[in-house]
CSV table of C-alpha atoms in Angstrom, one decimal:
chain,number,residue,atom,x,y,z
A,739,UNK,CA,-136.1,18.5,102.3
A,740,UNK,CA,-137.6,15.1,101.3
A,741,UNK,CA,-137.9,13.9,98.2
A,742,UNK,CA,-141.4,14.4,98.1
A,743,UNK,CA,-140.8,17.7,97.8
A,744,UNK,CA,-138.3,17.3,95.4
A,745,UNK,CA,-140.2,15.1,92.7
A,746,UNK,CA,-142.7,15.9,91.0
A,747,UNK,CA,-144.9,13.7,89.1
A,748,UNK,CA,-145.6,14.7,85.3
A,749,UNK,CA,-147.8,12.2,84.4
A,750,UNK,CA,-148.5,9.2,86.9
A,751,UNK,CA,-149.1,6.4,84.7
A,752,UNK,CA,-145.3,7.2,83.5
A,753,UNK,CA,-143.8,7.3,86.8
A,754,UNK,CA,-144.6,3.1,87.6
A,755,UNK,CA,-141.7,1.4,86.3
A,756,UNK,CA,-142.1,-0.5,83.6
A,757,UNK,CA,-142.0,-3.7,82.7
A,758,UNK,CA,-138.4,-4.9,82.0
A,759,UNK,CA,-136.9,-6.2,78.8
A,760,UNK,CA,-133.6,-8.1,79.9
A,761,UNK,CA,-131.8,-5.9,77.7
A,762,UNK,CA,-131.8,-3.2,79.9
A,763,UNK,CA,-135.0,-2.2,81.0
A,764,UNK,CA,-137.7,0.0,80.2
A,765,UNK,CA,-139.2,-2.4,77.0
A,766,UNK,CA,-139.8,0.1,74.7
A,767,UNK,CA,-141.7,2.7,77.3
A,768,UNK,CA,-140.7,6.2,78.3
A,769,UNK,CA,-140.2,7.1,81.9
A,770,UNK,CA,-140.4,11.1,82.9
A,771,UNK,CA,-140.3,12.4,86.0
A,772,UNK,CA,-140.3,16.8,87.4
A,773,UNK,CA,-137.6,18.2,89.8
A,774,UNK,CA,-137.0,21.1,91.9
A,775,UNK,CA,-134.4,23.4,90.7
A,776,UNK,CA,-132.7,22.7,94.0
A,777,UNK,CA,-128.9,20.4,94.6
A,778,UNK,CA,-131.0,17.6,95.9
A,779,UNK,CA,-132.9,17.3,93.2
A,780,UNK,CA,-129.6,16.1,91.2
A,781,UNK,CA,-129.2,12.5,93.2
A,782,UNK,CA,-132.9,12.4,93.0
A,783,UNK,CA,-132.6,12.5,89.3
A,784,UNK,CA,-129.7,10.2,88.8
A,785,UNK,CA,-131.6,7.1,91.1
A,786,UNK,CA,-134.2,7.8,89.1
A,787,UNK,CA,-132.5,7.1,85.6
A,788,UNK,CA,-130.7,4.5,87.2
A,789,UNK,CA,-133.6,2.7,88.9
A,790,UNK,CA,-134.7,2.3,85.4
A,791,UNK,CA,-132.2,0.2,84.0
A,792,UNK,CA,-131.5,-3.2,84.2
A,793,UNK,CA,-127.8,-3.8,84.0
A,794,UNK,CA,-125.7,-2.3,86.6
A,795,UNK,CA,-122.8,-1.4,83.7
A,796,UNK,CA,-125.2,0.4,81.4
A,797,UNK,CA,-127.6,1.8,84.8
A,798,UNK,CA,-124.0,3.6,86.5
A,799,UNK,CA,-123.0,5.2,82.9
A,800,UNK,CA,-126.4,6.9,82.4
A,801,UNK,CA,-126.7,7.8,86.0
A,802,UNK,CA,-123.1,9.6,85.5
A,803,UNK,CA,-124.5,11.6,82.5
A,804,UNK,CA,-128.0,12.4,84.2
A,805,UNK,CA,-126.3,13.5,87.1
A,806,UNK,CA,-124.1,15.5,84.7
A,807,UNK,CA,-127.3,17.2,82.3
A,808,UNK,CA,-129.2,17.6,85.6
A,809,UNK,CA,-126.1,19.6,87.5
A,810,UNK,CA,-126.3,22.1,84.4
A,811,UNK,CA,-130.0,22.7,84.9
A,812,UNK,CA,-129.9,23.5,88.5
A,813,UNK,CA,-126.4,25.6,88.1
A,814,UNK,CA,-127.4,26.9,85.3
A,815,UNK,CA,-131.0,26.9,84.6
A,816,UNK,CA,-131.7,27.9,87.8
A,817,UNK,CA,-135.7,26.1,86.4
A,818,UNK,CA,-137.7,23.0,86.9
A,819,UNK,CA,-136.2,20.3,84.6
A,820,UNK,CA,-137.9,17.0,83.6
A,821,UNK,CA,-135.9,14.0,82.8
A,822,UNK,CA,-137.4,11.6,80.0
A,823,UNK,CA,-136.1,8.1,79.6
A,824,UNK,CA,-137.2,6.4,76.4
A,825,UNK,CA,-135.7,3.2,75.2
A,826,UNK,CA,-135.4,2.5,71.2
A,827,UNK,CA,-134.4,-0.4,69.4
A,828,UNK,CA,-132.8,0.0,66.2
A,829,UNK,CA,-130.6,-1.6,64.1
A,830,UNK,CA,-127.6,-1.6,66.2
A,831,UNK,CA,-129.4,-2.8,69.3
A,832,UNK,CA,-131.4,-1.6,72.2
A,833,UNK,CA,-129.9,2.3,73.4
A,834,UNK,CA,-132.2,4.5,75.7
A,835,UNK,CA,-132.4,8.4,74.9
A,836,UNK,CA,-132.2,10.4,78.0
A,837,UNK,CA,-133.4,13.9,77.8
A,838,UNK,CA,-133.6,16.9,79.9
A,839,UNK,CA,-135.2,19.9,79.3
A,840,UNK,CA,-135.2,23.0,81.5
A,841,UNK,CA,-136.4,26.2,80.8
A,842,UNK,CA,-133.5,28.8,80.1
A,843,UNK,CA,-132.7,28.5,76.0
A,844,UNK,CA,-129.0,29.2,76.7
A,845,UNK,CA,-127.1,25.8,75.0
A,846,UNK,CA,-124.7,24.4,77.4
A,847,UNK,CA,-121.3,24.9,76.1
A,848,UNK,CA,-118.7,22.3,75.4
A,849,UNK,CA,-115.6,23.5,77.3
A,850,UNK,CA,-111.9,22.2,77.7
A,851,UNK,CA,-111.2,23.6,81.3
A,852,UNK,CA,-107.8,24.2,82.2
A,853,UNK,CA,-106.3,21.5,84.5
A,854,UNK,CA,-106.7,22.9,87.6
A,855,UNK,CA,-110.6,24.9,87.0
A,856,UNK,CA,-112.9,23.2,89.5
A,857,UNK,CA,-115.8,22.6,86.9
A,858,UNK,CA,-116.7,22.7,83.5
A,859,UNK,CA,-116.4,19.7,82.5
A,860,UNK,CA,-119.9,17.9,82.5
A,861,UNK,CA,-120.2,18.5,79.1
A,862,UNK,CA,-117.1,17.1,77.9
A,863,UNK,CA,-117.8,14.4,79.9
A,864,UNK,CA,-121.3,13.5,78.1
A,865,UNK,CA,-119.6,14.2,74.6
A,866,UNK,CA,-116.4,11.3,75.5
A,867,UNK,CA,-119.2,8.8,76.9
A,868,UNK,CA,-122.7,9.0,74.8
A,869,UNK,CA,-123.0,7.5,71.7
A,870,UNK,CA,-125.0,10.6,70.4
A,871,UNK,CA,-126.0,13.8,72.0
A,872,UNK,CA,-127.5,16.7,71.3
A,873,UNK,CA,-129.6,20.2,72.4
A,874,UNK,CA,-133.0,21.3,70.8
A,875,UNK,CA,-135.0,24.1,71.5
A,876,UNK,CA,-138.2,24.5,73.2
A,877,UNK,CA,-141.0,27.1,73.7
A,878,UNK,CA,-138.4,29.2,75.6
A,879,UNK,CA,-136.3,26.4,76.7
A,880,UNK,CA,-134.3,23.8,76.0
A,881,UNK,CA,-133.7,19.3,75.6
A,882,UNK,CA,-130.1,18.4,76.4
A,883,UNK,CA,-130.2,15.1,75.2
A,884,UNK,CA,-127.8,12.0,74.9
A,885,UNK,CA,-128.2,8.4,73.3
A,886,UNK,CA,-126.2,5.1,75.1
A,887,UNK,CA,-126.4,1.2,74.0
A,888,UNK,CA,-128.0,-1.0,76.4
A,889,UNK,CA,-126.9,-4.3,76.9
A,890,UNK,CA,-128.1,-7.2,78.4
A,891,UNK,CA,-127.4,-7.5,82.3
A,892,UNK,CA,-125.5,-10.7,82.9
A,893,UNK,CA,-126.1,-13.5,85.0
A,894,UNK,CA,-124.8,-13.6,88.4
A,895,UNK,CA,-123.0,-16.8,87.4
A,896,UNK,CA,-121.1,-15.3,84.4
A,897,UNK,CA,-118.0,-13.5,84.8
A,898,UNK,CA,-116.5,-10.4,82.8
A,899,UNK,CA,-115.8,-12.1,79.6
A,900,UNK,CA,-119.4,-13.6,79.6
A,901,UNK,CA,-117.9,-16.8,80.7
A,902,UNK,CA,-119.3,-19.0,83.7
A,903,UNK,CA,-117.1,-19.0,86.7
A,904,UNK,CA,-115.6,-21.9,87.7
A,905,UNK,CA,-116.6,-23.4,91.1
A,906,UNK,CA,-113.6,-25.4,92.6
């Protein structure tokens, strides 16, 4: 299967990236894109969330989440999900609201698997890592949605700490 056959486009003027920020990407746009209910529609979905942020930090931590929010939709839904990207500034800072919405109303549940359960934990995962997240229903659906802070991507000469490396 190729990805063309996985993505859909919603809405083509929102599938062009947009223009970038340098705080993380998006600059106050939305991004949406349609998948497949199908496994390789879940990669699909996380380079799609990650192709859309700037910093690598910030772009890996909502790529685990999508991948995470999109996993339950194909398990689970077993429907077509979209995944919206919107960045909002407020007064703590930049932080992009990712949403996914799929069309089975069942919430996802928020489980403490036992140590040696293969899954279950995508929820918990989302709850540790987001900042905020949340489910609201839809005309016989659901959003799953989750909130992170962006920040801005560093410089290839600056080092962890923000510092400049030395050259010697």
């Amino acid at each position: 299967m190729t990805n063309s056959t996985v993505l859909e486009e919603v809405h083509g003027s929102h599938t062009r990236p947009l223009p970038r920020s340098g705080l993380g990407g998006l600059s106050g746009g939305r991004q949406v894109r349609h998948f497949r209910p199908v496994a390789a529609s879940v990669p699909a979905a996380r380079r799609f969330a990650t192709d859309q942020i700037d910093s690598p930090e910030d772009a890996w931590l909502v790529g685990l989440l999508v991948s995470e929010l999109a996993t339950n939709a194909v398990e689970h839904a077993h429907t077509d999900f979209e995944v919206r990207l919107e960045v909002r500034l407020d007064d703590d800072g930049q932080r992009v609201r990712v949403e996914v919405t799929d069309g089975v109303a069942r919430r996802p549940l928020l489980r403490r698997p036992r140590a040696d359960a293969p899954g279950g934990r995508g929820m918990v995962i989302v709850d540790e890592l987001a900042r905020r997240w949340g489910v609201e229903p839809t005309g016989g659906g659901k959003v799953v949605w989750f909130e992170v802070p962006l920040h801005e991507p560093r410089s290839p000469g600056r080092a962890r700490g923000g510092r400049r490396r030395r050259r010697g």
